[in-house]
Coordinates of C-alpha atoms and ligand atoms in Angstrom, one line a residue:
X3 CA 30.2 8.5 -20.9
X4 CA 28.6 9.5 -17.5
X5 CA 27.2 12.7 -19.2
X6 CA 25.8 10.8 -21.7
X7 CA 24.3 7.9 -19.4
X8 CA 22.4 11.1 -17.6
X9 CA 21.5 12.7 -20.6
X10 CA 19.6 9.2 -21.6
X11 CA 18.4 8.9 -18.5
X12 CA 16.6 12.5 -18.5
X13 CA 14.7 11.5 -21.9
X14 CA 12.9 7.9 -20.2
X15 CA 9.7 8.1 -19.9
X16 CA 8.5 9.0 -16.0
X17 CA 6.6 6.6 -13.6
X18 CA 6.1 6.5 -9.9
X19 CA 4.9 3.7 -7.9
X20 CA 1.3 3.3 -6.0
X21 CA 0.6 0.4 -3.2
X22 CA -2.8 0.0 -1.8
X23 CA -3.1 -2.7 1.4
X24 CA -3.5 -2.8 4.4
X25 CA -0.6 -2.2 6.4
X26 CA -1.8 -3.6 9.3
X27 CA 1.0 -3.1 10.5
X28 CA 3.4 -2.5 7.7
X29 CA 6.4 -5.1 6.8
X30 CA 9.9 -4.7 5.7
X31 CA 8.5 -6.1 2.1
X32 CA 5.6 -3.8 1.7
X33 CA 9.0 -1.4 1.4
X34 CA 11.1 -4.2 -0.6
X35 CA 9.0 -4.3 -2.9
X36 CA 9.4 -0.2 -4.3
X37 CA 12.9 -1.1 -4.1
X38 CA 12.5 -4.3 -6.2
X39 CA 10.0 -2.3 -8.7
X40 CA 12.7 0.3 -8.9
X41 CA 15.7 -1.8 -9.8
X42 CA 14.0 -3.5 -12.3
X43 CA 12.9 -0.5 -14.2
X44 CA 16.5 1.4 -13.6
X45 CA 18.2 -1.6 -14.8
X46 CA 16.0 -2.3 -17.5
X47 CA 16.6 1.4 -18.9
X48 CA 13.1 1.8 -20.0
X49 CA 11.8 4.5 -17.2
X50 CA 12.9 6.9 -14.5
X51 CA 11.0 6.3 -11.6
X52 CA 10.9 9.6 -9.8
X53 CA 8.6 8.1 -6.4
X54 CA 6.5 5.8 -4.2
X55 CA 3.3 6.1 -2.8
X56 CA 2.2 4.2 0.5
X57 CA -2.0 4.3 0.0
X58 CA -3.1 2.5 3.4
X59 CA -7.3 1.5 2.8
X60 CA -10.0 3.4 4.2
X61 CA -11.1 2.1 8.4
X62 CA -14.4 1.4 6.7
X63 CA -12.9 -2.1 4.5
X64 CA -13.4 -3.9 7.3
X65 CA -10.9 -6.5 7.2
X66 CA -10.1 -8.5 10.3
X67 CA -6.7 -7.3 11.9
X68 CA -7.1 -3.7 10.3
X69 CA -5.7 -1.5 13.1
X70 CA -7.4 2.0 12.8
X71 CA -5.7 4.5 10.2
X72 CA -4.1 6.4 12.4
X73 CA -2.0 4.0 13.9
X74 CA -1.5 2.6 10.0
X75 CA -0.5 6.2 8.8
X76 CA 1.9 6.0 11.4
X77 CA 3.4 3.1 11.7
X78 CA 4.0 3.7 7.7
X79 CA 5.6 7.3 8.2
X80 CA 7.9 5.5 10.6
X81 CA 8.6 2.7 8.0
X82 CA 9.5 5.0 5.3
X83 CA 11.2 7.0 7.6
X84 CA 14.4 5.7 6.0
X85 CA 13.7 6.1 2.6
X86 CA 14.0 9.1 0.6
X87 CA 11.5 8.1 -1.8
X88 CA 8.5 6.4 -0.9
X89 CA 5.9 8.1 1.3
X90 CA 2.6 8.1 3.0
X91 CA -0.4 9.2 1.3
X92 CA -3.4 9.6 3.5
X93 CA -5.5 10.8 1.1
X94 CA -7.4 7.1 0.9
X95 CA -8.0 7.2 4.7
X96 CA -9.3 10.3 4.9
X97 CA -12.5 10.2 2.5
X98 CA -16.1 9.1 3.7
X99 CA -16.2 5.3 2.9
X100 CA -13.8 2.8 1.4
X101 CA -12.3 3.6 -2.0
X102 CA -12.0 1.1 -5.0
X103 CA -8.2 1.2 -5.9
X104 CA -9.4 2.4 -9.8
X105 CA -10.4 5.7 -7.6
X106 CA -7.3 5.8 -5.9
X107 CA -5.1 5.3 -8.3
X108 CA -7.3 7.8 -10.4
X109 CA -6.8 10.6 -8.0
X110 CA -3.1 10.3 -7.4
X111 CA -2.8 10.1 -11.5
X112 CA -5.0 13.6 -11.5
X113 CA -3.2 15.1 -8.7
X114 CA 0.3 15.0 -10.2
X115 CA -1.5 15.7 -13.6
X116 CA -2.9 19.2 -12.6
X117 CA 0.5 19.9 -10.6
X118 CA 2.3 19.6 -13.7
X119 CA -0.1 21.1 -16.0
X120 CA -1.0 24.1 -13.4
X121 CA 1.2 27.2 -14.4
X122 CA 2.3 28.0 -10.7
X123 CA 3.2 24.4 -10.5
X124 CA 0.6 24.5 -7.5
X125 CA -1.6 22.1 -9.0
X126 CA -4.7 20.8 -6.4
X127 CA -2.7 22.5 -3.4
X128 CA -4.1 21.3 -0.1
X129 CA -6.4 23.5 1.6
X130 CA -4.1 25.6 4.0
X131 CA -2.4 26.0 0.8
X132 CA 0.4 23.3 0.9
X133 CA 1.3 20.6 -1.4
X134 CA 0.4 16.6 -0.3
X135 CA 3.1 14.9 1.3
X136 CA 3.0 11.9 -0.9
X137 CA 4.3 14.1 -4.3
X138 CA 7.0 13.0 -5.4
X139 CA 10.0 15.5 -4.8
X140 CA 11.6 15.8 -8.6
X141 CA 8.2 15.8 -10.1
X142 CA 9.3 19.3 -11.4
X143 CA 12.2 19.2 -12.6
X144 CA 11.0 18.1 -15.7
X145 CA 7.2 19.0 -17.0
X146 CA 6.7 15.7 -18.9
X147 CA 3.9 13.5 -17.6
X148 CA 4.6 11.1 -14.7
X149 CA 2.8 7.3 -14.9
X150 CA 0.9 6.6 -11.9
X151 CA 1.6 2.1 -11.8
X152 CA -0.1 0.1 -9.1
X153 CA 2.2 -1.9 -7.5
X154 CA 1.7 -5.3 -5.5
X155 CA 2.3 -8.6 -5.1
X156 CA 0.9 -11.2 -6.5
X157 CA -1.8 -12.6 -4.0
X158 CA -3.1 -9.0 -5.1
X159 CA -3.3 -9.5 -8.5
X160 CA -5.1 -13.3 -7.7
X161 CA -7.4 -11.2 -5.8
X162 CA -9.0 -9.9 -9.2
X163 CA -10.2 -13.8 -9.6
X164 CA -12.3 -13.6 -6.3
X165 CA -16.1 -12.9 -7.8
X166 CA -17.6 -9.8 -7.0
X167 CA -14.2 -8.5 -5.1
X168 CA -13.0 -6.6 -8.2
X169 CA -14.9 -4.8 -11.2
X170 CA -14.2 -5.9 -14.5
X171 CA -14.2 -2.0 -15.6
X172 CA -11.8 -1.4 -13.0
X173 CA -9.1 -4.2 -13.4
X174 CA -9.3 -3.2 -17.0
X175 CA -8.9 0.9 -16.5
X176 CA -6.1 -0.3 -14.1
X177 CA -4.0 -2.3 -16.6
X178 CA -4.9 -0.3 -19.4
X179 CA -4.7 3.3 -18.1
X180 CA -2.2 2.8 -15.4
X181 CA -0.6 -0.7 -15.3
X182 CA 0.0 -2.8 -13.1
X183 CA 3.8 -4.0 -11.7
X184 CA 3.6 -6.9 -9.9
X185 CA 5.8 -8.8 -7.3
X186 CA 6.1 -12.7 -7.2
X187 CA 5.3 -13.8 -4.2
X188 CA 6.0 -17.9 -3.1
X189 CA 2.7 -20.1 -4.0
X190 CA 1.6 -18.0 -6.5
X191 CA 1.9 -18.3 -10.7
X192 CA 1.3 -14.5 -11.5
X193 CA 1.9 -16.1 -15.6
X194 CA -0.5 -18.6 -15.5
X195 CA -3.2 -15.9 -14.0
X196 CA -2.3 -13.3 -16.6
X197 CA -2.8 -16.4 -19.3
X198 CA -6.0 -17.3 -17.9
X199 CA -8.0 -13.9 -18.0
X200 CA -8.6 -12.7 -21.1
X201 CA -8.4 -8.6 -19.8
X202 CA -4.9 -9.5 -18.3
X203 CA -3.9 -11.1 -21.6
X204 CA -5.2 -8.0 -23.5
X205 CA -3.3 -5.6 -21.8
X206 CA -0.4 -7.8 -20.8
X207 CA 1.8 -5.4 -22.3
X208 CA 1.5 -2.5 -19.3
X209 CA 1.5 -5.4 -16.5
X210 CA 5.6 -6.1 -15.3
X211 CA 6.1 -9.2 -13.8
X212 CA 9.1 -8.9 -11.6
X213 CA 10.6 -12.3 -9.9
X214 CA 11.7 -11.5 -6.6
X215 CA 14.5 -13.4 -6.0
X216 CA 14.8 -12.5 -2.7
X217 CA 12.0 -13.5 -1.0
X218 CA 10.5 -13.0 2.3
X219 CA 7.1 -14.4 3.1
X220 CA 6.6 -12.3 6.1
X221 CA 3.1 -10.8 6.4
X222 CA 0.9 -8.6 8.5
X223 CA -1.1 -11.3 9.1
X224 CA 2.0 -13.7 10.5
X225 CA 3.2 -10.5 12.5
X226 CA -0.3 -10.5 14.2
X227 CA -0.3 -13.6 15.3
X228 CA 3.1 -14.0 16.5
X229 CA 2.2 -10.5 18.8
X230 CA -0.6 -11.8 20.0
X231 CA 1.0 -15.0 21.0
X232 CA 3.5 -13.2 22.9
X233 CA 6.3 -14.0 20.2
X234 CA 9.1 -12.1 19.0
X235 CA 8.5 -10.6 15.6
X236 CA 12.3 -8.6 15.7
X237 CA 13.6 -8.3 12.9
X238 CA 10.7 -9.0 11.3
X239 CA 9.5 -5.4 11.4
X240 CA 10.8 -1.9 11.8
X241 CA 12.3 -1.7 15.1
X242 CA 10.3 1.8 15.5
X243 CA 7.4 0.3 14.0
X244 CA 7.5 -2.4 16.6
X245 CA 8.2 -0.1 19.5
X246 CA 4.9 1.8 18.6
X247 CA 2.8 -1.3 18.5
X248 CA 4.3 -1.8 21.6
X249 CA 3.6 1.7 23.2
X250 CA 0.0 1.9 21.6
X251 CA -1.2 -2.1 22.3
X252 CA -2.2 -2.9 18.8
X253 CA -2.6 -6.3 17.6
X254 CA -3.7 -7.5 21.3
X255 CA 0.0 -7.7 21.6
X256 CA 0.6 -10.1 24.8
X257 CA 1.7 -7.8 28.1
X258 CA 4.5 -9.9 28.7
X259 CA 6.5 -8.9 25.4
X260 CA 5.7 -5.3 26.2
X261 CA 8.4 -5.5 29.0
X262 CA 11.3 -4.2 27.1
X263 CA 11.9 -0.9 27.2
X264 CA 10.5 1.4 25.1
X265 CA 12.5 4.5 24.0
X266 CA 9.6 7.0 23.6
X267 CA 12.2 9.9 22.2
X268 CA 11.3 7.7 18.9
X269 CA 8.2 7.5 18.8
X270 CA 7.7 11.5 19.4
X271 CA 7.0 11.8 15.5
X272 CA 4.2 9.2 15.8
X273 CA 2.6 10.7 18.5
X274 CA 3.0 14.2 16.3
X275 CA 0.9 12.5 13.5
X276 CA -2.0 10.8 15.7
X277 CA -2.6 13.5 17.9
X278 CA -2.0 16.2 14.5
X279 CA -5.1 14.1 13.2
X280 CA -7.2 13.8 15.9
X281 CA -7.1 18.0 16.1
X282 CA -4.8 18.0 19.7
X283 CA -2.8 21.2 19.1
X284 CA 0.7 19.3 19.1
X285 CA 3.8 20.9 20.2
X286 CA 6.2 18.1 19.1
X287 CA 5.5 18.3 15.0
X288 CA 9.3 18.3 13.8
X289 CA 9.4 20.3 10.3
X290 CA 11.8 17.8 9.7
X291 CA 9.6 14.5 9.7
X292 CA 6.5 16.3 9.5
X293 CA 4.9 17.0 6.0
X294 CA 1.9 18.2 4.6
X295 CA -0.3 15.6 4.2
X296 CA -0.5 15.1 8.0
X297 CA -3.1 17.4 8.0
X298 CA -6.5 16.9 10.3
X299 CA -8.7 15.6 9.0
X300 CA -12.5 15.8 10.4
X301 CA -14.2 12.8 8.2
X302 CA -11.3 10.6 9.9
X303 CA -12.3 11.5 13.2
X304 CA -16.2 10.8 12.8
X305 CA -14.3 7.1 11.7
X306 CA -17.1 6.6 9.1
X307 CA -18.1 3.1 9.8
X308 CA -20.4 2.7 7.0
X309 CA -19.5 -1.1 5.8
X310 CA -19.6 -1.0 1.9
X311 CA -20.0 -3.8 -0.9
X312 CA -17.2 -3.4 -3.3
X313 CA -17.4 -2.5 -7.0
X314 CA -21.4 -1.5 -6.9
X315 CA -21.8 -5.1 -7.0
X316 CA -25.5 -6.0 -6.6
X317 CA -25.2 -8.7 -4.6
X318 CA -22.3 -11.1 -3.3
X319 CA -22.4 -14.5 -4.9
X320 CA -21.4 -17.0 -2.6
X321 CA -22.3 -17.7 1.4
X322 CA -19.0 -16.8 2.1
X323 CA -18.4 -13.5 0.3
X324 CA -19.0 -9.7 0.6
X325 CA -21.3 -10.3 3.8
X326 CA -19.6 -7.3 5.5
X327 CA -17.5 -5.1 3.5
X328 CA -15.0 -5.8 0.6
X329 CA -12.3 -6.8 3.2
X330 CA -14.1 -9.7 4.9
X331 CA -14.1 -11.7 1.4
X332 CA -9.9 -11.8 1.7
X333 CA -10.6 -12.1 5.5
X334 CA -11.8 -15.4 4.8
X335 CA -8.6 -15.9 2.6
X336 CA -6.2 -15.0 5.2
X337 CA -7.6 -17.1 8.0
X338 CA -5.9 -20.6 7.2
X339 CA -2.0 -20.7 7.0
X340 CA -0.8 -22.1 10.4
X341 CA 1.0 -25.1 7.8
X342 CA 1.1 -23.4 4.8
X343 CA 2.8 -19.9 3.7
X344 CA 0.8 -17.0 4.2
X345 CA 0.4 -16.5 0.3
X346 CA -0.2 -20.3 -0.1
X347 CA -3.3 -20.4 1.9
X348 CA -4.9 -17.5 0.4
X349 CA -4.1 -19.0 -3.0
X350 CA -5.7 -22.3 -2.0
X351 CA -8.7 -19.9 -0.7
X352 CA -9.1 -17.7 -3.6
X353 CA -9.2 -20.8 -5.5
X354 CA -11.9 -22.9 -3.0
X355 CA -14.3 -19.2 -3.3
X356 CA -13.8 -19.4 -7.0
X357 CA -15.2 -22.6 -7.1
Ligands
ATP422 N1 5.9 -10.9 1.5 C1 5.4 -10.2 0.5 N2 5.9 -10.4 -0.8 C2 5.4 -9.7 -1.8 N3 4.4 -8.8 -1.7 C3 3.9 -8.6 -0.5 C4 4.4 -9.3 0.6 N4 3.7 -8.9 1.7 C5 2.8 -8.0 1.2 N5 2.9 -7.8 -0.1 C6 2.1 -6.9 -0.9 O1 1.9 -5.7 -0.3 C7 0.7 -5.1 -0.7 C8 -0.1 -4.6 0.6 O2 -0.3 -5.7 1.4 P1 -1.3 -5.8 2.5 O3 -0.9 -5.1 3.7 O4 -2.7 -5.5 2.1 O5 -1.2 -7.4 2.7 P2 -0.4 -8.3 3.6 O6 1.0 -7.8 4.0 O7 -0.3 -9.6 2.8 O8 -1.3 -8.3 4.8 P3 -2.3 -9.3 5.4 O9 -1.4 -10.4 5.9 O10 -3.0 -8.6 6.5 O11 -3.2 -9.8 4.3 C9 -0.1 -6.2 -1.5 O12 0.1 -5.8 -2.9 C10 0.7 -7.4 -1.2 O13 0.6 -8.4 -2.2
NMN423 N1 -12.4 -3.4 -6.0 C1 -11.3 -2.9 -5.5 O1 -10.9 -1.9 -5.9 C2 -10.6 -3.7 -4.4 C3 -11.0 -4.9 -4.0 C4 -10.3 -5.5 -3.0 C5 -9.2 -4.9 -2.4 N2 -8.8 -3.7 -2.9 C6 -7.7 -3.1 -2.3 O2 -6.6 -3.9 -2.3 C7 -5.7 -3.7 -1.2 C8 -5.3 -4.9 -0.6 O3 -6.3 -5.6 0.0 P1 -6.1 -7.0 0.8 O4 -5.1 -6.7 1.9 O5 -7.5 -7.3 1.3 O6 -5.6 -7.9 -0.2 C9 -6.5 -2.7 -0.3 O7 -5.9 -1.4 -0.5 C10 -7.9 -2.7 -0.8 O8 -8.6 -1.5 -0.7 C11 -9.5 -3.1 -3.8

């Protein structure tokens, strides 16, 4: 019965897993929700999910809270540090200016494409030679194509409403090319949105709506401000990924709550993967947590500051949008929840911008 359970399971169709955010810093959810993504699609029997891929955005989006990549890249590497199936691609944070999530998504998609494709199974090596990081491990063992799906949760997907955040070519390539799993999140009616676009509705058959029923409304943005209060966010967070905010002073994290100590034997891979990127010959890369996408990178290090309007739009439409760069327009989302829940507020803003 096993034998043939395995067998079945060898013919589903393939699909890995992309998030794009923030990860300013990154939360126990932004994890939960691969795992969530996973079960549903395991238990559904419908696909073989064979990875996960951790996109933090570019410096250059601009949103308020965004600690620089390196410290995003890696506080993520020491979030997934547990997992032995989502990882860190730093792909997005290493090109010239901010990339539209239909580009991202697009290149990972093309990547795996031409590594399964290429004849030495090489595919797009990386320069020196060496495959990304982010690849999933088993893409090989079969040569069938692997799905590329965007995954997120559903103040994402209510971020498509915000004018001139998101093209309408690009939400549609998206769902139609890709798809689109999605996460509930409290305050938000992922149904009702899909109802009320007409390019969601088209294409609602590659969009999977997964009810978490285990919610946590933890955010970056609530982890923020508890830090720079001076409040405890254990167990909110990694405990490494804490200890490196700590160490490196992100989030204007209070000095009082930097007294405990900090055990920097942990944090020597972190260290390894900002100081790898900024070009310092490093003498503490383990092979072990080290992998090849932690490469240098030389457009990172000129931080391209350049502040870009999403989507080519010609011009924002409202006072409050797009004045910066496309992060500032969720900026102004994110900025009211001291009563509400995080996703609540942004709801309520996405709605007022709408208006
Ligand atoms: N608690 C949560 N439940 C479900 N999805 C979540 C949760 N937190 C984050 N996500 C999802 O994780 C992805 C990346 O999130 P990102 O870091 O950009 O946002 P965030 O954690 O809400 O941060 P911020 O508070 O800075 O806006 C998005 O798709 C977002 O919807
Ligand atoms: N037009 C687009 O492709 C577009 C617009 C807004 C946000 N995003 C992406 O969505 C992710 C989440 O952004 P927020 O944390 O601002 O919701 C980021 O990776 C960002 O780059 C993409």
């Amino acid at each position: 019965m096993s034998a043939f359970m395995e067998e079945t399971k060898c013919l589903l169709p393939r699909i890995a897993f992309i998030a794009c955010g923030c990860f300013s810093p990154p939360t126990p959810m932004h994890l939960r929700m691969f795992e969530i993504a996973r079960d549903h699609f395991e238990m559904q029997g419908t696909h073989k999910v064979v990875g996960g891929i951790i996109s933090p955005t570019h410096d250059s989006y601009a949103k308020k809270g965004l600690a620089s990549s390196l410290d995003r890249c890696a506080m993520v590497k020491l979030a997934v540090q547990s997992s032995n199936w989502i990882r860190l691609s730093d792909w997005e944070v290493h090109q010239n200016q901010w990339m539209r999530t239909q580009s991202v998504l697009q290149y990972h998609q093309n990547f795996m494409n031409n590594y399964l494709n290429s004849a030495s199974g090489a595919g797009d090596a990386e320069p020196n030679g060496s495959l990304p990081g982010w690849l999933p491990f088993s893409l090989r063992e079969r040569t069938d194509p692997v799905h590329l799906k965007l995954l997120c949760g559903a103040d994402l997907l209510e971020s498509f409403a915000v004018p001139g955040l998101w093209a309408d070519a690009d939400i549609e390539d998206i769902v139609a090319n890709h798809g689109l799993v999605v996460i509930t999140r409290c305050g938000s009616n992922p149904e009702k949105f899909i109802f009320e676009s007409d390019i969601l509705t088209k294409y609602k058959r590659n969009i999977t709506l997964i009810t978490n029923w285990v919610p946590n409304e933890v955010s970056s943005t609530l982890v923020r401000r508890l830090l720079s209060r001076g409040q405890s966010v254990k167990y909110l967070i990694d405990d490494l990924v804490l200890e490196y905010i700590k160490r490196q002073r992100l989030f204007n994290v209070k000095s009082k709550y930097i007294t405990d100590a900090v055990r920097p034997n942990h944090l020597i891979f972190n260290h390894a993967y900002t100081d790898n990127n900024k070009n310092a010959a490093s003498t503490l890369i383990s092979e072990q947590n080290m992998d090849e996408s932690d490469s240098p990178s030389p457009q990172l290090l000129q931080q391209a500051t350049s502040r870009v309007f999403c989507c080519g739009d010609t011009s924002p439409r409202g006072p409050k949008l797009l004045r910066v760069g496309p992060g500032q327009a969720v900026q102004v989302i994110t900025m009211q929840s001291d009563e509400k829940s995080e996703s609540q507020a942004k709801k309520q803003k996405i709605a007022q911008v709408q208006l």
